[in-house]
Short mmCIF file of C-alpha atoms in Angstrom, two decimals:
data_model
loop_
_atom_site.label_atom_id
_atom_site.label_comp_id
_atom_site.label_asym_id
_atom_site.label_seq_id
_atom_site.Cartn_x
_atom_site.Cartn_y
_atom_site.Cartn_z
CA UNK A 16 60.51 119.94 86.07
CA UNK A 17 58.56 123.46 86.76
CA UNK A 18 55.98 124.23 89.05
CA UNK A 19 52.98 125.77 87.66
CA UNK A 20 50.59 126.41 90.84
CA UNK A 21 50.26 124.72 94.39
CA UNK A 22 47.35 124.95 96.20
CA UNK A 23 46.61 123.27 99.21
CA UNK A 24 43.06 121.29 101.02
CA UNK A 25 41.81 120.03 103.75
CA UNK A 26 45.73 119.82 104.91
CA UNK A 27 46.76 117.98 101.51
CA UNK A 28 48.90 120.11 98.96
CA UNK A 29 48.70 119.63 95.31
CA UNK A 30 51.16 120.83 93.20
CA UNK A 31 50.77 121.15 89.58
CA UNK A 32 53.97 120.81 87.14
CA UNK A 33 55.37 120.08 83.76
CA UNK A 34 58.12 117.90 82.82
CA UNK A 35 58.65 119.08 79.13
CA UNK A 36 55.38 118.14 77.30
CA UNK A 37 53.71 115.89 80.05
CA UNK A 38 51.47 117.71 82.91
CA UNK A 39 51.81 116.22 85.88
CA UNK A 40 50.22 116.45 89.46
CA UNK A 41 51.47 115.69 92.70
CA UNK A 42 49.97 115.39 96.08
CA UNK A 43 51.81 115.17 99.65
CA UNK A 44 50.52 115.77 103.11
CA UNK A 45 50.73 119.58 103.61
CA UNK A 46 54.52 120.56 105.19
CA UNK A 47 56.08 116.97 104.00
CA UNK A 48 59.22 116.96 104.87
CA UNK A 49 61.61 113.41 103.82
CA UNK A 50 60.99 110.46 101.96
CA UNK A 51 58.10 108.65 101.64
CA UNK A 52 56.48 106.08 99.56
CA UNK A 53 55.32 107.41 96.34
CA UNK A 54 51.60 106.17 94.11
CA UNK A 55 51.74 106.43 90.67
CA UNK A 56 47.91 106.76 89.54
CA UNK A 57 46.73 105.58 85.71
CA UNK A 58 43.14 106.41 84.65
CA UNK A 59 40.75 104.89 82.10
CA UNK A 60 40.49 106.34 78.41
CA UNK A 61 39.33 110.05 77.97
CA UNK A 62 39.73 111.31 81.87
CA UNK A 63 42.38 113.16 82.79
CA UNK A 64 45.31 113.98 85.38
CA UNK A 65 42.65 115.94 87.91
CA UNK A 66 39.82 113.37 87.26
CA UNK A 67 37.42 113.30 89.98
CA UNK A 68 37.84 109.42 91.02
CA UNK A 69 41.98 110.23 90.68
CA UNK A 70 41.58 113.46 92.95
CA UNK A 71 38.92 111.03 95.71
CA UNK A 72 42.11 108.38 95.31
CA UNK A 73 44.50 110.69 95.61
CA UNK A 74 43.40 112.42 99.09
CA UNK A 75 42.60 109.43 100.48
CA UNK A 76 46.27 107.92 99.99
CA UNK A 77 47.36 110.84 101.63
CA UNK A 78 45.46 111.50 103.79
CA UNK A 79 45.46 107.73 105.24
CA UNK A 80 48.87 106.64 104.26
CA UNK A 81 50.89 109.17 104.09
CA UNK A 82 51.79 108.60 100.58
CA UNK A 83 52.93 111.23 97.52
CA UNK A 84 50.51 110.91 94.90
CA UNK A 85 51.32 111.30 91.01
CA UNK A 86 49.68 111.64 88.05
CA UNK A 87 50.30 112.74 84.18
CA UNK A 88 48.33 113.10 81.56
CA UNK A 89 48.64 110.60 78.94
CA UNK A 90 49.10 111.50 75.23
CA UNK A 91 45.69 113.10 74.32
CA UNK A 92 44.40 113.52 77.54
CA UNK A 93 44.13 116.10 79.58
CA UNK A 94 46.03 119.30 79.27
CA UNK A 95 48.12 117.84 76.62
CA UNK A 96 47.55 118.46 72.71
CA UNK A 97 45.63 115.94 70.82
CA UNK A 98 47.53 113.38 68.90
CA UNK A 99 47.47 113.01 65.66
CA UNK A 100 48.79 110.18 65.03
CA UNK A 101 46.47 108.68 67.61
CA UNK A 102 43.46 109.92 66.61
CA UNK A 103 44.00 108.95 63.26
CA UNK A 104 44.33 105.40 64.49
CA UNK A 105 41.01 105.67 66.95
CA UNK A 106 39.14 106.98 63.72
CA UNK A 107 41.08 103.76 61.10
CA UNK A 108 39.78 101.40 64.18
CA UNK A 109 36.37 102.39 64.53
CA UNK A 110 35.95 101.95 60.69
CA UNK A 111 37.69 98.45 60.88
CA UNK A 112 34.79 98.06 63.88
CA UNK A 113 31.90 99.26 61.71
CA UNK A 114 33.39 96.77 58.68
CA UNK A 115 32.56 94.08 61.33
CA UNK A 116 36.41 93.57 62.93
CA UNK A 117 36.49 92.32 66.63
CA UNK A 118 37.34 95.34 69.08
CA UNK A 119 39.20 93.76 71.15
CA UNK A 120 42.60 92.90 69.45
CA UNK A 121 42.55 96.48 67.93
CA UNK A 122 42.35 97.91 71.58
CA UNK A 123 44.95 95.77 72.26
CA UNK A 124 47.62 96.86 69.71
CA UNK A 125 46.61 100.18 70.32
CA UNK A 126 47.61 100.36 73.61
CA UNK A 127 50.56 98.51 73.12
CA UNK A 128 51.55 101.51 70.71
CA UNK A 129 50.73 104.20 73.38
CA UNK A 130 52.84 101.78 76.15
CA UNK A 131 56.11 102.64 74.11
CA UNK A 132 55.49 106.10 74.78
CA UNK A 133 54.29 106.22 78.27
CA UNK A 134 56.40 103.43 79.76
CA UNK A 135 59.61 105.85 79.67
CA UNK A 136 57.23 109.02 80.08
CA UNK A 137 56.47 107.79 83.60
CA UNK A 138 59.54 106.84 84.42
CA UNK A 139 61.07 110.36 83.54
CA UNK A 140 58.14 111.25 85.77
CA UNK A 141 59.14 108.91 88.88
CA UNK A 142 62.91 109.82 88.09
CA UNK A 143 62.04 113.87 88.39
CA UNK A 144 59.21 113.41 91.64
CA UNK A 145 62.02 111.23 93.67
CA UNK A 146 64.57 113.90 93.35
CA UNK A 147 62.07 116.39 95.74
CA UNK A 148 62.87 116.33 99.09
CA UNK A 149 59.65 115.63 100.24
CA UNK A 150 59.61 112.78 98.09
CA UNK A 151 62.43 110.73 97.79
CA UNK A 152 63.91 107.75 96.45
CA UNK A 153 60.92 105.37 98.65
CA UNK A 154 59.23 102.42 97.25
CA UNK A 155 56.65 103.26 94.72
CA UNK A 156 53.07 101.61 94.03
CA UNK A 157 51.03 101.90 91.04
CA UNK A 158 47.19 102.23 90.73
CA UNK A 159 45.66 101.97 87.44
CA UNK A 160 42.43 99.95 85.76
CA UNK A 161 41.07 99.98 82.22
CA UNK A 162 43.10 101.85 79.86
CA UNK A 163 45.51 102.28 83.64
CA UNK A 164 45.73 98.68 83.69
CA UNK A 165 46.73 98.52 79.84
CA UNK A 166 49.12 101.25 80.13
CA UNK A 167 50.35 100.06 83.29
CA UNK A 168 50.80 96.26 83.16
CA UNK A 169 53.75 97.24 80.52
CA UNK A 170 55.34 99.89 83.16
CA UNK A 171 55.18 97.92 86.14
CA UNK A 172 56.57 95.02 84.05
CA UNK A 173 59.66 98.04 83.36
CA UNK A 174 59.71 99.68 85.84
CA UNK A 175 61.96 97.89 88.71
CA UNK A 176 61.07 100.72 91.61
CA UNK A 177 56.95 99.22 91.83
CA UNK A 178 56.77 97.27 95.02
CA UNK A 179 53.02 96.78 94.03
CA UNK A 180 50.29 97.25 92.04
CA UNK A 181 46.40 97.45 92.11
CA UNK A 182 45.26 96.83 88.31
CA UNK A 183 41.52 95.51 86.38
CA UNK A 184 39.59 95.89 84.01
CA UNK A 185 41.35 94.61 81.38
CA UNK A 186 42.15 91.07 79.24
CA UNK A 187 45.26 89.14 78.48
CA UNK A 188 44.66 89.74 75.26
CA UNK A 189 46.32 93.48 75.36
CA UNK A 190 48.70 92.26 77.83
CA UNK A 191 49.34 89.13 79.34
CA UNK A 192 52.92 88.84 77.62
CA UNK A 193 53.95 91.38 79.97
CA UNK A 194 52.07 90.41 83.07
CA UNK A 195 53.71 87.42 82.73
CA UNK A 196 56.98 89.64 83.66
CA UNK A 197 55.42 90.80 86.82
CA UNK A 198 56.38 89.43 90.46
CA UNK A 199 55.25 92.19 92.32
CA UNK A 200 52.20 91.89 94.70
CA UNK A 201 49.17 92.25 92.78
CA UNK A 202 45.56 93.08 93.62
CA UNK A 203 43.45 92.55 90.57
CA UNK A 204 39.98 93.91 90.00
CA UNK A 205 37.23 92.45 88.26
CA UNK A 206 33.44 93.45 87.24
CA UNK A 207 31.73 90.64 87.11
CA UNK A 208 29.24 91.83 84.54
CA UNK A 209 31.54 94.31 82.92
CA UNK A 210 30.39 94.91 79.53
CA UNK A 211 33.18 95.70 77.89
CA UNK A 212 36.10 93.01 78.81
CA UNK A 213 34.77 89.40 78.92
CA UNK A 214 35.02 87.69 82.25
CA UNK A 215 37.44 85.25 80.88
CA UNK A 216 39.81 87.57 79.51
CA UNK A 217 39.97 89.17 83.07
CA UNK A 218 40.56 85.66 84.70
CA UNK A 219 43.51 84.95 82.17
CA UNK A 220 45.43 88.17 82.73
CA UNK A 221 45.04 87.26 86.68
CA UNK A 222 46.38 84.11 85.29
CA UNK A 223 49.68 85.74 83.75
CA UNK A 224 51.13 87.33 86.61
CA UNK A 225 53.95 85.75 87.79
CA UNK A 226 53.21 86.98 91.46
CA UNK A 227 53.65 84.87 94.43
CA UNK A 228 51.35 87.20 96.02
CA UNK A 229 48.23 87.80 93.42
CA UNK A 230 44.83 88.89 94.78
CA UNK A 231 41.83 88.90 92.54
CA UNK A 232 38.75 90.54 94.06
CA UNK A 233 35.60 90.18 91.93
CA UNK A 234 32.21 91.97 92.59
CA UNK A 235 29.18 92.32 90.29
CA UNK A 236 28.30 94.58 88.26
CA UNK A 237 29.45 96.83 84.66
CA UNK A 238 32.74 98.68 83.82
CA UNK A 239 32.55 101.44 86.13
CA UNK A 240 30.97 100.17 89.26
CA UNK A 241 33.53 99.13 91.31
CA UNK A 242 32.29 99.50 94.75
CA UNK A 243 33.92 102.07 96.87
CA UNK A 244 34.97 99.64 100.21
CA UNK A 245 37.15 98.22 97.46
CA UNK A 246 39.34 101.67 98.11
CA UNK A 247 39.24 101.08 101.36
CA UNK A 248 41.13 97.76 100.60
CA UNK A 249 43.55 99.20 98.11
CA UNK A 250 44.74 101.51 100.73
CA UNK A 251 45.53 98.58 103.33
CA UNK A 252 47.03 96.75 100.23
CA UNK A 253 49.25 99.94 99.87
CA UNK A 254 50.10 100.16 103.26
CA UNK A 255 50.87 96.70 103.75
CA UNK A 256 53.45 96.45 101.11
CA UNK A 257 54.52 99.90 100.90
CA UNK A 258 54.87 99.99 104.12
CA UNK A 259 53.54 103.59 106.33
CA UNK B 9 22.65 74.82 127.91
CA UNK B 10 24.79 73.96 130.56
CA UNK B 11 28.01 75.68 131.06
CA UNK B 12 30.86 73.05 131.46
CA UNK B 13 34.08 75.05 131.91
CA UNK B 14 34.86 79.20 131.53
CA UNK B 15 38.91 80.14 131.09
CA UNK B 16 40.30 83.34 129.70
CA UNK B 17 43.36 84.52 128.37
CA UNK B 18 44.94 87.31 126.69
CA UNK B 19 41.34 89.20 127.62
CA UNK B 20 39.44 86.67 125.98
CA UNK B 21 36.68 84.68 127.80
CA UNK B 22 36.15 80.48 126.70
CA UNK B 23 33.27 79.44 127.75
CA UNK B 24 32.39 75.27 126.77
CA UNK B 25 28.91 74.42 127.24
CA UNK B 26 26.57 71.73 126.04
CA UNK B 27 23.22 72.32 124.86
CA UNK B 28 21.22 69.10 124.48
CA UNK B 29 23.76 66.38 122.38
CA UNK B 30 25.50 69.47 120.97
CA UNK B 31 29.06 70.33 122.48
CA UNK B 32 30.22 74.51 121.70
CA UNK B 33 31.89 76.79 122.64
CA UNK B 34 31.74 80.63 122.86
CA UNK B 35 34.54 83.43 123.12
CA UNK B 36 34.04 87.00 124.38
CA UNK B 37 36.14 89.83 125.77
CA UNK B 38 36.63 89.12 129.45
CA UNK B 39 33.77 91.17 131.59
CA UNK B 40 31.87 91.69 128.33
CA UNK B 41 28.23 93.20 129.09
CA UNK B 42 25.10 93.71 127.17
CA UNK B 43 24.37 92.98 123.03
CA UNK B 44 26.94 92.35 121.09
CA UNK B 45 27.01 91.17 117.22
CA UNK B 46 27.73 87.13 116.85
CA UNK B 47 29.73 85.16 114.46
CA UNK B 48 28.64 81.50 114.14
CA UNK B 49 31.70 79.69 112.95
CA UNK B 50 31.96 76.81 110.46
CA UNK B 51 35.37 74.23 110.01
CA UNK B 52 36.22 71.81 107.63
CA UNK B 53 36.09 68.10 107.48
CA UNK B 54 37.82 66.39 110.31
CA UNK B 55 38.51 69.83 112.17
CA UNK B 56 36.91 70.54 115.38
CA UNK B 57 35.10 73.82 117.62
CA UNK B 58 38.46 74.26 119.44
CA UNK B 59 41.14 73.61 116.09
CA UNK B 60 43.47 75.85 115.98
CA UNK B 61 42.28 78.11 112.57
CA UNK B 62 39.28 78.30 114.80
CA UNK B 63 40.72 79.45 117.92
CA UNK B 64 42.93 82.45 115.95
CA UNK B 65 39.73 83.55 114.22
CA UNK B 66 37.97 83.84 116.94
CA UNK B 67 40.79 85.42 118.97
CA UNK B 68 41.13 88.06 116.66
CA UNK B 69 37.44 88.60 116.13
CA UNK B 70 36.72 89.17 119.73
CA UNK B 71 39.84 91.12 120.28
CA UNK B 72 39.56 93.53 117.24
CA UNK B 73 35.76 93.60 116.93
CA UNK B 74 34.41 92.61 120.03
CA UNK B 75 32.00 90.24 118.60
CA UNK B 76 31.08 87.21 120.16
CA UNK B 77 32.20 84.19 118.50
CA UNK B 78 30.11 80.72 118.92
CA UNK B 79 31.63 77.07 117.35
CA UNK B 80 29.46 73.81 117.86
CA UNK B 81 30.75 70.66 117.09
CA UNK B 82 28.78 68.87 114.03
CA UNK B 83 27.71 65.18 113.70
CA UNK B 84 30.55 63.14 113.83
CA UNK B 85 33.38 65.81 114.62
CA UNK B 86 35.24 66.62 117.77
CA UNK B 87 33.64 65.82 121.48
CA UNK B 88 30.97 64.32 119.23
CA UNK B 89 30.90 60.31 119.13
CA UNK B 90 30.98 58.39 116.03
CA UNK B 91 27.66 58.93 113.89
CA UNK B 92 26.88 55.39 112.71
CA UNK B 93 24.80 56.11 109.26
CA UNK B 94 26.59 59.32 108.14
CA UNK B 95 29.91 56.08 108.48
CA UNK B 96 28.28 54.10 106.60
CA UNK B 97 27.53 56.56 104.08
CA UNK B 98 31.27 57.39 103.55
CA UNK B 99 32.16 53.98 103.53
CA UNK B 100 29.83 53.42 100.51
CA UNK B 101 30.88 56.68 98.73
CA UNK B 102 34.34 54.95 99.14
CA UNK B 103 33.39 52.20 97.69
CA UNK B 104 31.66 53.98 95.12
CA UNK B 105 34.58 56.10 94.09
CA UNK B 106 36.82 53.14 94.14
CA UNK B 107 34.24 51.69 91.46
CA UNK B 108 34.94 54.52 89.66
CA UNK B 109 32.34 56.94 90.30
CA UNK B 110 32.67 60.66 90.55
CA UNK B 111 33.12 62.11 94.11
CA UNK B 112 31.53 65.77 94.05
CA UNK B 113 28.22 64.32 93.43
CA UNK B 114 28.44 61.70 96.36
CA UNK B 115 30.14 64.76 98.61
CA UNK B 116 27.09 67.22 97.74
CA UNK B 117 24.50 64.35 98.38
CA UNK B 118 26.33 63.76 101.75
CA UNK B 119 26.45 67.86 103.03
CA UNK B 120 22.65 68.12 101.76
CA UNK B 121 22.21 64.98 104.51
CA UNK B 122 24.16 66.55 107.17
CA UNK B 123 22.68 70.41 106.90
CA UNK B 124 19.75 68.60 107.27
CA UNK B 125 20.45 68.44 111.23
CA UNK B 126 23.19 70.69 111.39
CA UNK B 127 20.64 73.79 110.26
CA UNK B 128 18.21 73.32 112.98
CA UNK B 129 21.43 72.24 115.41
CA UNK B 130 23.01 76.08 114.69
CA UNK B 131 19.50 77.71 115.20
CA UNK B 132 19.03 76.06 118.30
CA UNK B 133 22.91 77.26 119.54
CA UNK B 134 21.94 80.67 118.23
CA UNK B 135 18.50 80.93 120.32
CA UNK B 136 20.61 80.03 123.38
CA UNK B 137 23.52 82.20 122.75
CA UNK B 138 21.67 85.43 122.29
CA UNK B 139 19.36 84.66 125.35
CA UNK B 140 22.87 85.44 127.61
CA UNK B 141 22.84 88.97 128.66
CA UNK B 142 26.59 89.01 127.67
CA UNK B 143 25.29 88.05 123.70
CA UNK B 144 22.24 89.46 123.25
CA UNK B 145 20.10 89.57 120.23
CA UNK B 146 22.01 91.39 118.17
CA UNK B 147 23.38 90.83 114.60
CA UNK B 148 24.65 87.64 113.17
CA UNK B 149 27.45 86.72 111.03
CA UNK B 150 28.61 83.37 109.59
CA UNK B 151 31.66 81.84 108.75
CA UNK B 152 32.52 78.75 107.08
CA UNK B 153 35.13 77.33 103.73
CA UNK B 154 35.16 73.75 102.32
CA UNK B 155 32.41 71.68 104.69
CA UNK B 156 32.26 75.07 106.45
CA UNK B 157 30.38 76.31 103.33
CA UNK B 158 28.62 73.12 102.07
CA UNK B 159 27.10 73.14 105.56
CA UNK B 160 26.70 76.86 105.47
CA UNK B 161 25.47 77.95 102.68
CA UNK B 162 21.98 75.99 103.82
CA UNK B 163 22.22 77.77 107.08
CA UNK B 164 22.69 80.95 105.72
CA UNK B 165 19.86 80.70 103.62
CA UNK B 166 17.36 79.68 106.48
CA UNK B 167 18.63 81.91 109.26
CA UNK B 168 17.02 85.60 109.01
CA UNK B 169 19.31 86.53 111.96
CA UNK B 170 22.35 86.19 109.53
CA UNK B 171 22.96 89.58 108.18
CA UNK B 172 26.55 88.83 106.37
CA UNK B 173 28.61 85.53 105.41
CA UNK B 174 32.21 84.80 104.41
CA UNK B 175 32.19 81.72 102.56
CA UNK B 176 34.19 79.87 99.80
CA UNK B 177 36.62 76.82 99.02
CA UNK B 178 33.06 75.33 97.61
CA UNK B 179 31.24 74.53 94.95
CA UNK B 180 28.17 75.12 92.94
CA UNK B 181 26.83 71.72 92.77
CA UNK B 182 26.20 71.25 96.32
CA UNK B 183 25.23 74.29 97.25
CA UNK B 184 23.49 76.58 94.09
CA UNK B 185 20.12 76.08 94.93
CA UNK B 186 20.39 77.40 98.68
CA UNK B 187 23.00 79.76 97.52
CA UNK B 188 20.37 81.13 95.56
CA UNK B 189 18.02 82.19 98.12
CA UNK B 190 20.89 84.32 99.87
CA UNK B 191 20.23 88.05 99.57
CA UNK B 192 22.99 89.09 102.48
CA UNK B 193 26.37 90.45 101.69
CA UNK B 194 28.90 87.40 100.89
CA UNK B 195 32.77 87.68 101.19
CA UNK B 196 33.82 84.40 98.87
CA UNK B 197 37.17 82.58 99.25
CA UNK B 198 38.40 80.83 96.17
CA UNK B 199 41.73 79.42 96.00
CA UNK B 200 42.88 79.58 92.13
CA UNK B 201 44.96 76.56 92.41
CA UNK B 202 42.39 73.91 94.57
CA UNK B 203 43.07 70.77 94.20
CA UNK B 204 39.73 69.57 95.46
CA UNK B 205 37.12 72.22 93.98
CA UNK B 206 37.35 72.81 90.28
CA UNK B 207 37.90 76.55 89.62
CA UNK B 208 34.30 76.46 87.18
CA UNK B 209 32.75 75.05 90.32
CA UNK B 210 33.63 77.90 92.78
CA UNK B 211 33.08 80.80 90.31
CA UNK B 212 29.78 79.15 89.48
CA UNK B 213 28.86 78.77 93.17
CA UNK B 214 29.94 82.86 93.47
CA UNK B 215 27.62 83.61 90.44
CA UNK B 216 24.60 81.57 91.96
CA UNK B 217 24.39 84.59 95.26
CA UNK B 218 21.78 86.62 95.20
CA UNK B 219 23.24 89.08 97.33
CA UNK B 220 23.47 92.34 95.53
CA UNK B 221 27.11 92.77 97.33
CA UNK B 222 29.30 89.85 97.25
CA UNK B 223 32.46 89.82 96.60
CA UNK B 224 34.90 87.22 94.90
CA UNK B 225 38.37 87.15 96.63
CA UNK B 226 40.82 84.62 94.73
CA UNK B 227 44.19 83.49 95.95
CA UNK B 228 46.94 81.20 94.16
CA UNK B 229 47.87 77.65 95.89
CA UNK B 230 45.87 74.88 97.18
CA UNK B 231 42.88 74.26 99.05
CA UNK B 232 44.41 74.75 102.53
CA UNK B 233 46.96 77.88 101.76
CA UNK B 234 44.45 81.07 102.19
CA UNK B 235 46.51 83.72 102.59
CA UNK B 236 46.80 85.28 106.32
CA UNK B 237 45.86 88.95 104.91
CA UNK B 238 42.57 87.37 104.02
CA UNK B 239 41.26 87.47 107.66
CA UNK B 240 42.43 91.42 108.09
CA UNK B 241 39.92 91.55 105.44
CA UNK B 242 37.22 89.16 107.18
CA UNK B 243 37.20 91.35 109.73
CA UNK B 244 36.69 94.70 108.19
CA UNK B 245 34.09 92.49 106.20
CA UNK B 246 32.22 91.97 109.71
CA UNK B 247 32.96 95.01 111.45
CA UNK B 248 31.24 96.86 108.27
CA UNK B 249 28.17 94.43 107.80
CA UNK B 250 28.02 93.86 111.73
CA UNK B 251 28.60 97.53 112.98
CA UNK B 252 31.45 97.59 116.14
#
């Protein structure tokens, strides 16, 4: 793991790093000192580590919980390289779309191919952040919806250290075999009118968990309008089960 | 209205009145003074103003938001005496299900009877409520699952003084034509596993809103086993619709 820059706002630090190829952030309340319990942050398709909605997340879960904040770049994202192998299959998929194939399964295996190499990416990640002192070896949340729900329904499913997990935006179809491996507390969020997962897709991956404690919040509109008080609950969610 | 008995514990003033045929009963902080926001409060069927679910609610609502909390019997229900036709009505919906017929019908005909004089009932309590200089005219806020709802939902819809409503454990076919003339923000409780409202029912009931913010929250387990973290989130529901 090497440090690359620190900077430091409105008394949060951000410290930018690489562990070998991936590009990773982390944020802590500015003079941290001993453990504390740690967020790792997905994103959706095509934004990046320092995307503004991950940076707004970010300061308020430090800001308001006390929590470290991660977050990498995914394979062809951000700072890292494009993929060829990745693109090639984006560019095979929207041909197989234009020849009149359903979207929706070829999302679906796709992710499932980029799970195999983020699952143990992010846990190198977790593995590397927990060894900082102002870090530590606490209990870790994850926050992730769209392609951070598709990436992250496999890792949580993996990854024994996430006490909980805010996910959305996103069917069974991609991954309800792993959900189904998940007993973590969930919150789950749905667009009512989102126009690119149906709404019974999202109810049937709320279905999977295996949760005892499983939250589904639902509020109209598309995709990307999740409204902002539903922050405001993910940090109580946080808190609640992460403790702080 | 005629004030009947006043106690107060924990900092919390009880206050039982009658107004006309209608028993209530209203909670503030102790020594409370000038306008405060309200919550009416619904229950479900066979509950009562003072049942317990009722008392903790308002408890909390008083202590953490200092609203003003009202509860008023309805027809048939707690310091109320027997209501002779609404009886005989459920005895012949007994009979009728016993014949074989389906219940949700017979249960939405039967709440559309009862809102009927329950609606005008609740304005009535409201007009007296807000005329005490410890109430005040201020803000409304409703809320009311299961008969709570079927009996809301109307109310909502007539009441201009209701500016937000938590609702749920309903649904639409009682209650999607009223539901449909409410425009305030709605906070709706569905539990996934109810054994007594079929999940199409509730999420068609949440679709029928008009509000341009509601919001779904869903739960696993039964009709009766809403999750305690659900009023923590009630209350930050009021507190932002309601101001405090």
């Amino acid at each position: 793991m090497r440090f690359i820059a620190e900077t430091s706002s409105d008394g949060i630090s951000e410290q930018l790093f690489t562990l070998g190829e991936i590009p990773g952030v982390l944020w802590t309340r500015e003079n941290a000192a001993g453990t504390r319990p740690l967020i790792l942050m997905g994103y959706g398709g095509g934004q990046h580590k320092k995307a503004p909605g991950v940076v707004a997340r970010a300061h308020r879960f430090v800001a308001e919980g006390d929590f470290a904040v991660l977050a990498v770049d995914v394979p062809g994202h951000g700072d890292r390289p494009k993929d060829e192998e990745y693109d090639r299959i984006a560019t095979e998929n929207q041909a197989r779309v234009e020849a009149g194939e359903d979207l929706a399964p070829l999302i679906a295996d796709f992710q499932a191919l980029v799970a195999r190499q983020t699952v143990p990416e992010w846990r190198a990640a977790l593995d590397a952040v927990q060894e900082l002192e102002h870090v530590g070896a606490g209990p870790v949340g994850y926050w992730g919806v769209s392609l951070g729900c598709g990436l992250g329904v496999p890792f949580v499913a993996a990854e024994p250290r996430v006490h909980a997990a805010v996910l959305g935006l996103a069917g069974a179809l991609a991954s309800a075999e792993a959900a189904a491996r998940i007993t973590v507390p969930v919150q789950f969020l749905v667009q009512w009118d989102d126009e690119r997962v149906p709404r019974a897709q999202s109810l049937a991956l709320f279905d999977a968990f295996a949760s005892a404690e499983k939250t589904l919040h639902a509020n109209p509109g598309k995709h990307g309008d999740i409204p902002a008080f539903e922050l405001d609950s993910t940090l109580r969610f946080f808190i609640r089960h992460l403790g702080r």
